[in-house]
Amino acid sequence: MQQVTPRVYTDTTQRGCNPSFVVTSDGVVVIDTPQLPTRAVAMRKAAEAHGPIRYVINTEHHVDHIFGNYYFRGAGPVIAHAEVANNFMLATQHPSPYVYAREALPTDDPDGEAIFPDEETYFRDPNRPAITFTQDLTLRLGGHTFELLFTPGHTVGQIAVHVPEERAVFTGDTIFCRCQTWLYVSNIDQWLAALDRIGTLDVDHVIPGHGPVTTKAYVDVQRAFLLEWVAAVAAGVAQGWTKEECIARISFAERFPVDIGQEYMMGHIQRENVSALYDKLVAGVRP
Ligand SMILES: [Zn+2]
């Protein structure tokens, strides 16, 4: 794993989110779990080499951040915003998170097939959040502070984890660094406020939900990209384009690649982003 500071580790090289952990003098705090089974098992081992896992934090409910919880059963309790618990691996989500996790195996983790649970086994104990909160939450462990900041926008239960002693913040998918932004279940107004909040933190290291580790300067890039998306679809609506015309004519596929392993989702992301923004703008709902 990449060592961001002497006590902060992350992995930006695998399909799924950037799973991370922080080593304190009183054990380890995991922030998001690897989606791929063998990567989850390996990260648990790597984390436990530094001490017992005291907490597992999920920054959002999307499958790429929570599926790996299954492989952390019996480690410290999972902590997440209440909306992460409410939306945890719901089969009604599209694509179905369980199916989406399984679909990644042949291409990205063939060895993971052997330890991938069938649906019944998985849902018996997917290692859901055991501790939830609705605003912010502060944990203190071994001389480290973990400020779990409620930063909704990308998802309803989105949080960032600020560790002031490491001058680091784990933003979850409030920042997609140099890769495509998925915004079709998002509230852009809230997301912009979340970026403003992250921008106020006194940090050197920004560990995004996806893409390489960056700095606070990237907050402005992410903000600009969200505004560009809204402006492009609003301009289409203003010109009287139908949704299909907007979908056909608006694309930011040239801007960034899709994060690792999901390149085939490029068309889906462009289409769903346009479609969601179009529906809100036409309905007069702030995006
Ligand atoms: Zn993600």
mmCIF file of C-alpha atoms and ligand atoms in Angstrom:
data_model
loop_
_atom_site.group_PDB
_atom_site.id
_atom_site.type_symbol
_atom_site.label_atom_id
_atom_site.label_comp_id
_atom_site.label_asym_id
_atom_site.label_seq_id
_atom_site.Cartn_x
_atom_site.Cartn_y
_atom_site.Cartn_z
ATOM 1 C CA MET A 1 0.000 0.000 0.000
ATOM 2 C CA GLN A 2 0.982 3.599 -0.473
ATOM 3 C CA GLN A 3 2.283 5.238 2.685
ATOM 4 C CA VAL A 4 0.978 8.816 2.605
ATOM 5 C CA THR A 5 2.425 9.718 6.017
ATOM 6 C CA PRO A 6 4.237 7.436 8.499
ATOM 7 C CA ARG A 7 0.813 6.389 9.843
ATOM 8 C CA VAL A 8 -1.543 6.766 6.879
ATOM 9 C CA TYR A 9 -1.861 4.059 4.254
ATOM 10 C CA THR A 10 -4.053 3.908 1.160
ATOM 11 C CA ASP A 11 -4.348 1.959 -2.063
ATOM 12 C CA THR A 12 -5.289 3.870 -5.203
ATOM 13 C CA THR A 13 -4.365 1.047 -7.591
ATOM 14 C CA GLN A 14 -7.296 -1.343 -7.352
ATOM 15 C CA ARG A 15 -10.803 -1.521 -8.748
ATOM 16 C CA GLY A 16 -13.182 -0.012 -6.230
ATOM 17 C CA CYS A 17 -12.573 2.928 -3.922
ATOM 18 C CA ASN A 18 -9.304 3.906 -2.272
ATOM 19 C CA PRO A 19 -9.400 1.769 0.891
ATOM 20 C CA SER A 20 -7.196 3.186 3.617
ATOM 21 C CA PHE A 21 -6.116 2.836 7.226
ATOM 22 C CA VAL A 22 -4.522 4.929 9.937
ATOM 23 C CA VAL A 23 -2.198 3.403 12.532
ATOM 24 C CA THR A 24 -2.455 4.793 16.063
ATOM 25 C CA SER A 25 -0.616 3.746 19.220
ATOM 26 C CA ASP A 26 -3.811 2.002 20.321
ATOM 27 C CA GLY A 27 -4.744 0.134 17.166
ATOM 28 C CA VAL A 28 -5.801 0.720 13.582
ATOM 29 C CA VAL A 29 -8.736 2.575 12.029
ATOM 30 C CA VAL A 30 -9.823 1.367 8.581
ATOM 31 C CA ILE A 31 -11.510 3.857 6.256
ATOM 32 C CA ASP A 32 -13.530 2.101 3.530
ATOM 33 C CA THR A 33 -12.978 -1.536 2.628
ATOM 34 C CA PRO A 34 -11.751 -3.017 -0.667
ATOM 35 C CA GLN A 35 -14.522 -4.240 -2.966
ATOM 36 C CA LEU A 36 -12.448 -7.128 -4.356
ATOM 37 C CA PRO A 37 -12.365 -10.134 -1.998
ATOM 38 C CA THR A 38 -8.668 -10.983 -2.175
ATOM 39 C CA ARG A 39 -7.763 -7.301 -1.779
ATOM 40 C CA ALA A 40 -10.018 -7.048 1.276
ATOM 41 C CA VAL A 41 -8.411 -10.085 2.906
ATOM 42 C CA ALA A 42 -4.941 -8.742 2.087
ATOM 43 C CA MET A 43 -5.702 -5.287 3.461
ATOM 44 C CA ARG A 44 -7.074 -6.688 6.686
ATOM 45 C CA LYS A 45 -3.843 -8.623 7.106
ATOM 46 C CA ALA A 46 -1.743 -5.543 6.330
ATOM 47 C CA ALA A 47 -3.726 -3.441 8.802
ATOM 48 C CA GLU A 48 -3.617 -6.036 11.568
ATOM 49 C CA ALA A 49 0.166 -6.257 11.206
ATOM 50 C CA HIS A 50 0.178 -2.809 12.865
ATOM 51 C CA GLY A 51 -2.200 -3.712 15.690
ATOM 52 C CA PRO A 52 -5.831 -4.668 16.231
ATOM 53 C CA ILE A 53 -8.437 -2.985 14.042
ATOM 54 C CA ARG A 54 -10.417 -0.827 16.439
ATOM 55 C CA TYR A 55 -12.901 0.714 13.998
ATOM 56 C CA VAL A 56 -13.963 0.350 10.364
ATOM 57 C CA ILE A 57 -15.432 3.553 8.920
ATOM 58 C CA ASN A 58 -17.517 3.711 5.726
ATOM 59 C CA THR A 59 -17.636 7.085 3.966
ATOM 60 C CA GLU A 60 -20.753 6.252 1.896
ATOM 61 C CA HIS A 61 -23.174 3.462 0.978
ATOM 62 C CA HIS A 62 -22.010 2.694 -2.568
ATOM 63 C CA VAL A 63 -20.881 -0.880 -3.076
ATOM 64 C CA ASP A 64 -17.260 -0.025 -3.837
ATOM 65 C CA HIS A 65 -16.883 1.377 -0.302
ATOM 66 C CA ILE A 66 -18.815 -1.174 1.754
ATOM 67 C CA PHE A 67 -18.827 -4.600 0.133
ATOM 68 C CA GLY A 68 -15.433 -5.458 1.610
ATOM 69 C CA ASN A 69 -16.884 -5.009 5.122
ATOM 70 C CA TYR A 70 -17.836 -8.672 4.817
ATOM 71 C CA TYR A 71 -14.160 -9.618 5.046
ATOM 72 C CA PHE A 72 -13.699 -7.464 8.162
ATOM 73 C CA ARG A 73 -16.284 -9.309 10.263
ATOM 74 C CA GLY A 74 -14.971 -9.738 13.783
ATOM 75 C CA ALA A 75 -12.654 -6.726 13.490
ATOM 76 C CA GLY A 76 -13.718 -3.478 15.177
ATOM 77 C CA PRO A 77 -17.280 -2.212 14.756
ATOM 78 C CA VAL A 78 -18.317 -0.479 11.537
ATOM 79 C CA ILE A 79 -19.127 3.214 11.942
ATOM 80 C CA ALA A 80 -21.058 5.190 9.335
ATOM 81 C CA HIS A 81 -23.666 7.879 8.887
ATOM 82 C CA ALA A 82 -27.233 6.667 9.543
ATOM 83 C CA GLU A 83 -28.048 7.062 5.826
ATOM 84 C CA VAL A 84 -25.281 4.608 4.959
ATOM 85 C CA ALA A 85 -26.995 2.052 7.176
ATOM 86 C CA ASN A 86 -30.392 2.897 5.609
ATOM 87 C CA ASN A 87 -29.069 2.408 2.080
ATOM 88 C CA PHE A 88 -26.676 -0.467 2.759
ATOM 89 C CA MET A 89 -26.519 -2.892 -0.236
ATOM 90 C CA LEU A 90 -30.175 -2.385 -1.212
ATOM 91 C CA ALA A 91 -31.147 -4.676 -4.084
ATOM 92 C CA THR A 92 -33.355 -1.855 -5.406
ATOM 93 C CA GLN A 93 -30.287 0.181 -6.313
ATOM 94 C CA HIS A 94 -29.186 0.186 -9.930
ATOM 95 C CA PRO A 95 -27.003 -1.626 -10.715
ATOM 96 C CA SER A 96 -27.739 -4.121 -7.911
ATOM 97 C CA PRO A 97 -24.728 -3.757 -5.609
ATOM 98 C CA TYR A 98 -24.355 -7.457 -4.863
ATOM 99 C CA VAL A 99 -24.470 -8.359 -8.571
ATOM 100 C CA TYR A 100 -22.091 -5.506 -9.400
ATOM 101 C CA ALA A 101 -19.580 -6.778 -6.825
ATOM 102 C CA ARG A 102 -19.801 -10.292 -8.286
ATOM 103 C CA GLU A 103 -19.464 -9.076 -11.888
ATOM 104 C CA ALA A 104 -16.037 -7.630 -11.114
ATOM 105 C CA LEU A 105 -14.536 -11.001 -10.211
ATOM 106 C CA PRO A 106 -13.768 -12.627 -13.597
ATOM 107 C CA THR A 107 -11.850 -9.602 -14.857
ATOM 108 C CA ASP A 108 -10.455 -8.054 -11.683
ATOM 109 C CA ASP A 109 -10.206 -10.764 -9.037
ATOM 110 C CA PRO A 110 -10.529 -14.321 -10.387
ATOM 111 C CA ASP A 111 -9.036 -15.747 -7.188
ATOM 112 C CA GLY A 112 -11.761 -13.926 -5.274
ATOM 113 C CA GLU A 113 -14.426 -16.298 -6.668
ATOM 114 C CA ALA A 114 -13.484 -18.928 -4.083
ATOM 115 C CA ILE A 115 -14.188 -16.611 -1.160
ATOM 116 C CA PHE A 116 -17.142 -14.707 -2.620
ATOM 117 C CA PRO A 117 -20.241 -15.539 -0.549
ATOM 118 C CA ASP A 118 -23.504 -16.638 -2.141
ATOM 119 C CA GLU A 119 -26.278 -14.103 -1.711
ATOM 120 C CA GLU A 120 -27.931 -15.796 1.271
ATOM 121 C CA THR A 121 -24.674 -16.197 3.159
ATOM 122 C CA TYR A 122 -23.641 -12.633 2.406
ATOM 123 C CA PHE A 123 -26.875 -11.004 3.540
ATOM 124 C CA ARG A 124 -26.933 -13.021 6.752
ATOM 125 C CA ASP A 125 -24.049 -10.835 7.953
ATOM 126 C CA PRO A 126 -22.598 -8.303 5.500
ATOM 127 C CA ASN A 127 -21.059 -6.458 8.477
ATOM 128 C CA ARG A 128 -23.391 -3.481 8.486
ATOM 129 C CA PRO A 129 -22.680 -0.289 10.417
ATOM 130 C CA ALA A 130 -22.966 -1.016 14.158
ATOM 131 C CA ILE A 131 -22.542 2.602 15.219
ATOM 132 C CA THR A 132 -24.333 5.352 13.302
ATOM 133 C CA PHE A 133 -24.644 9.103 13.641
ATOM 134 C CA THR A 134 -26.546 11.891 11.914
ATOM 135 C CA GLN A 135 -24.293 14.957 12.022
ATOM 136 C CA ASP A 136 -20.573 14.858 12.876
ATOM 137 C CA LEU A 137 -18.789 12.395 15.132
ATOM 138 C CA THR A 138 -15.376 12.634 16.768
ATOM 139 C CA LEU A 139 -13.366 9.573 17.777
ATOM 140 C CA ARG A 140 -10.182 9.683 19.811
ATOM 141 C CA LEU A 141 -7.828 6.759 19.699
ATOM 142 C CA GLY A 142 -4.193 6.406 20.723
ATOM 143 C CA GLY A 143 -3.450 10.113 20.506
ATOM 144 C CA HIS A 144 -5.190 10.512 17.158
ATOM 145 C CA THR A 145 -8.397 12.369 16.430
ATOM 146 C CA PHE A 146 -10.833 11.222 13.766
ATOM 147 C CA GLU A 147 -13.341 13.903 12.866
ATOM 148 C CA LEU A 148 -16.120 12.261 10.888
ATOM 149 C CA LEU A 149 -17.607 15.229 9.045
ATOM 150 C CA PHE A 150 -21.076 14.987 7.529
ATOM 151 C CA THR A 151 -20.500 16.175 3.970
ATOM 152 C CA PRO A 152 -23.576 15.056 1.988
ATOM 153 C CA GLY A 153 -23.861 15.651 -1.739
ATOM 154 C CA HIS A 154 -22.356 12.770 -3.680
ATOM 155 C CA THR A 155 -24.582 10.541 -1.532
ATOM 156 C CA VAL A 156 -27.025 11.275 1.296
ATOM 157 C CA GLY A 157 -24.835 9.799 4.024
ATOM 158 C CA GLN A 158 -21.487 11.015 2.722
ATOM 159 C CA ILE A 159 -18.761 11.795 5.239
ATOM 160 C CA ALA A 160 -15.144 12.920 5.174
ATOM 161 C CA VAL A 161 -12.663 11.751 7.800
ATOM 162 C CA HIS A 162 -10.264 14.418 8.989
ATOM 163 C CA VAL A 163 -7.212 13.326 10.970
ATOM 164 C CA PRO A 164 -5.581 16.580 12.083
ATOM 165 C CA GLU A 165 -2.492 14.898 13.617
ATOM 166 C CA GLU A 166 -1.648 13.527 10.167
ATOM 167 C CA ARG A 167 -2.702 16.715 8.347
ATOM 168 C CA ALA A 168 -4.856 14.423 6.225
ATOM 169 C CA VAL A 169 -8.473 14.166 5.104
ATOM 170 C CA PHE A 170 -10.156 11.168 3.519
ATOM 171 C CA THR A 171 -12.878 12.765 1.397
ATOM 172 C CA GLY A 172 -14.618 9.679 0.054
ATOM 173 C CA ASP A 173 -16.288 10.383 -3.285
ATOM 174 C CA THR A 174 -16.684 14.081 -2.589
ATOM 175 C CA ILE A 175 -13.482 14.057 -4.623
ATOM 176 C CA PHE A 176 -12.861 11.943 -7.705
ATOM 177 C CA CYS A 177 -9.277 12.878 -8.506
ATOM 178 C CA ARG A 178 -8.462 12.912 -12.223
ATOM 179 C CA CYS A 179 -11.190 10.408 -13.008
ATOM 180 C CA GLN A 180 -14.869 10.558 -13.965
ATOM 181 C CA THR A 181 -17.353 11.906 -11.431
ATOM 182 C CA TRP A 182 -20.508 9.867 -10.791
ATOM 183 C CA LEU A 183 -23.219 12.350 -9.866
ATOM 184 C CA TYR A 184 -26.542 10.852 -10.848
ATOM 185 C CA VAL A 185 -27.746 10.094 -7.319
ATOM 186 C CA SER A 186 -26.225 13.298 -6.021
ATOM 187 C CA ASN A 187 -27.281 16.705 -4.752
ATOM 188 C CA ILE A 188 -24.884 19.149 -6.391
ATOM 189 C CA ASP A 189 -25.728 22.090 -4.102
ATOM 190 C CA GLN A 190 -24.872 20.000 -1.060
ATOM 191 C CA TRP A 191 -21.792 18.626 -2.788
ATOM 192 C CA LEU A 192 -20.473 22.157 -3.412
ATOM 193 C CA ALA A 193 -21.021 22.969 0.271
ATOM 194 C CA ALA A 194 -19.134 19.778 1.182
ATOM 195 C CA LEU A 195 -16.194 20.902 -0.949
ATOM 196 C CA ASP A 196 -16.272 24.294 0.763
ATOM 197 C CA ARG A 197 -16.135 22.576 4.134
ATOM 198 C CA ILE A 198 -13.222 20.376 3.108
ATOM 199 C CA GLY A 199 -11.522 23.495 1.748
ATOM 200 C CA THR A 200 -11.469 25.003 5.248
ATOM 201 C CA LEU A 201 -9.421 22.130 6.722
ATOM 202 C CA ASP A 202 -5.762 22.703 7.484
ATOM 203 C CA VAL A 203 -4.365 19.641 5.693
ATOM 204 C CA ASP A 204 -1.542 18.665 3.368
ATOM 205 C CA HIS A 205 -2.886 15.303 2.213
ATOM 206 C CA VAL A 206 -6.221 14.758 0.493
ATOM 207 C CA ILE A 207 -7.043 11.091 0.022
ATOM 208 C CA PRO A 208 -9.910 11.036 -2.494
ATOM 209 C CA GLY A 209 -12.524 8.316 -2.927
ATOM 210 C CA HIS A 210 -11.049 7.538 -6.329
ATOM 211 C CA GLY A 211 -7.847 8.470 -8.137
ATOM 212 C CA PRO A 212 -4.428 9.468 -6.841
ATOM 213 C CA VAL A 213 -3.704 11.143 -3.508
ATOM 214 C CA THR A 214 -3.810 14.887 -3.978
ATOM 215 C CA THR A 215 -3.814 18.229 -2.164
ATOM 216 C CA LYS A 216 -6.440 20.787 -1.266
ATOM 217 C CA ALA A 217 -5.818 22.501 -4.604
ATOM 218 C CA TYR A 218 -7.885 19.739 -6.196
ATOM 219 C CA VAL A 219 -10.989 20.864 -4.326
ATOM 220 C CA ASP A 220 -11.303 23.693 -6.852
ATOM 221 C CA VAL A 221 -10.919 21.318 -9.799
ATOM 222 C CA GLN A 222 -13.703 19.108 -8.462
ATOM 223 C CA ARG A 223 -15.939 22.125 -7.833
ATOM 224 C CA ALA A 224 -15.349 23.426 -11.359
ATOM 225 C CA PHE A 225 -16.149 20.050 -12.900
ATOM 226 C CA LEU A 226 -19.470 19.804 -11.054
ATOM 227 C CA LEU A 227 -20.388 23.319 -12.169
ATOM 228 C CA GLU A 228 -19.417 22.507 -15.754
ATOM 229 C CA TRP A 229 -21.697 19.494 -15.723
ATOM 230 C CA VAL A 230 -24.635 21.542 -14.478
ATOM 231 C CA ALA A 231 -23.914 24.382 -16.907
ATOM 232 C CA ALA A 232 -23.692 22.057 -19.907
ATOM 233 C CA VAL A 233 -27.049 20.421 -19.201
ATOM 234 C CA ALA A 234 -28.675 23.751 -18.266
ATOM 235 C CA ALA A 235 -27.493 25.171 -21.598
ATOM 236 C CA GLY A 236 -29.071 22.218 -23.391
ATOM 237 C CA VAL A 237 -32.352 22.736 -21.551
ATOM 238 C CA ALA A 238 -32.224 26.462 -22.363
ATOM 239 C CA GLN A 239 -31.885 25.635 -26.045
ATOM 240 C CA GLY A 240 -34.944 23.437 -25.889
ATOM 241 C CA TRP A 241 -33.121 20.160 -26.351
ATOM 242 C CA THR A 242 -34.977 17.027 -25.314
ATOM 243 C CA LYS A 243 -33.400 14.678 -22.790
ATOM 244 C CA GLU A 244 -32.336 12.371 -25.619
ATOM 245 C CA GLU A 245 -30.724 15.285 -27.451
ATOM 246 C CA CYS A 246 -28.891 16.294 -24.289
ATOM 247 C CA ILE A 247 -27.685 12.725 -23.803
ATOM 248 C CA ALA A 248 -26.538 12.556 -27.432
ATOM 249 C CA ARG A 249 -24.764 15.930 -27.374
ATOM 250 C CA ILE A 250 -23.301 16.292 -23.874
ATOM 251 C CA SER A 251 -20.308 14.258 -22.780
ATOM 252 C CA PHE A 252 -17.242 14.821 -20.623
ATOM 253 C CA ALA A 253 -15.745 11.474 -21.626
ATOM 254 C CA GLU A 254 -12.666 13.237 -23.011
ATOM 255 C CA ARG A 255 -11.932 14.993 -19.717
ATOM 256 C CA PHE A 256 -10.907 12.089 -17.519
ATOM 257 C CA PRO A 257 -10.760 8.286 -17.695
ATOM 258 C CA VAL A 258 -13.076 6.211 -15.520
ATOM 259 C CA ASP A 259 -11.341 4.925 -12.406
ATOM 260 C CA ILE A 260 -9.550 1.567 -12.616
ATOM 261 C CA GLY A 261 -11.510 -1.466 -13.790
ATOM 262 C CA GLN A 262 -14.684 0.401 -14.699
ATOM 263 C CA GLU A 263 -13.683 1.780 -18.089
ATOM 264 C CA TYR A 264 -16.689 0.028 -19.639
ATOM 265 C CA MET A 265 -18.978 2.266 -17.562
ATOM 266 C CA MET A 266 -17.985 5.469 -19.405
ATOM 267 C CA GLY A 267 -21.134 5.613 -21.565
ATOM 268 C CA HIS A 268 -23.319 4.742 -18.591
ATOM 269 C CA ILE A 269 -21.845 7.540 -16.467
ATOM 270 C CA GLN A 270 -22.236 10.208 -19.169
ATOM 271 C CA ARG A 271 -25.814 9.156 -19.909
ATOM 272 C CA GLU A 272 -26.933 8.863 -16.279
ATOM 273 C CA ASN A 273 -25.268 12.131 -15.255
ATOM 274 C CA VAL A 274 -26.980 14.039 -18.093
ATOM 275 C CA SER A 275 -30.292 12.310 -17.475
ATOM 276 C CA ALA A 276 -30.363 13.062 -13.735
ATOM 277 C CA LEU A 277 -29.394 16.707 -14.167
ATOM 278 C CA TYR A 278 -31.890 17.152 -17.016
ATOM 279 C CA ASP A 279 -34.774 15.774 -14.961
ATOM 280 C CA LYS A 280 -34.050 18.137 -12.069
ATOM 281 C CA LEU A 281 -33.505 21.218 -14.214
ATOM 282 C CA VAL A 282 -36.686 20.640 -16.220
ATOM 283 C CA ALA A 283 -38.656 20.103 -13.008
ATOM 284 C CA GLY A 284 -37.280 23.329 -11.570
ATOM 285 C CA VAL A 285 -35.516 21.451 -8.777
ATOM 286 C CA ARG A 286 -32.064 22.721 -7.834
ATOM 287 C CA PRO A 287 -29.562 20.113 -9.030
HETATM 288 ZN ZN ZN B 1 -16.777 5.253 -4.886
#
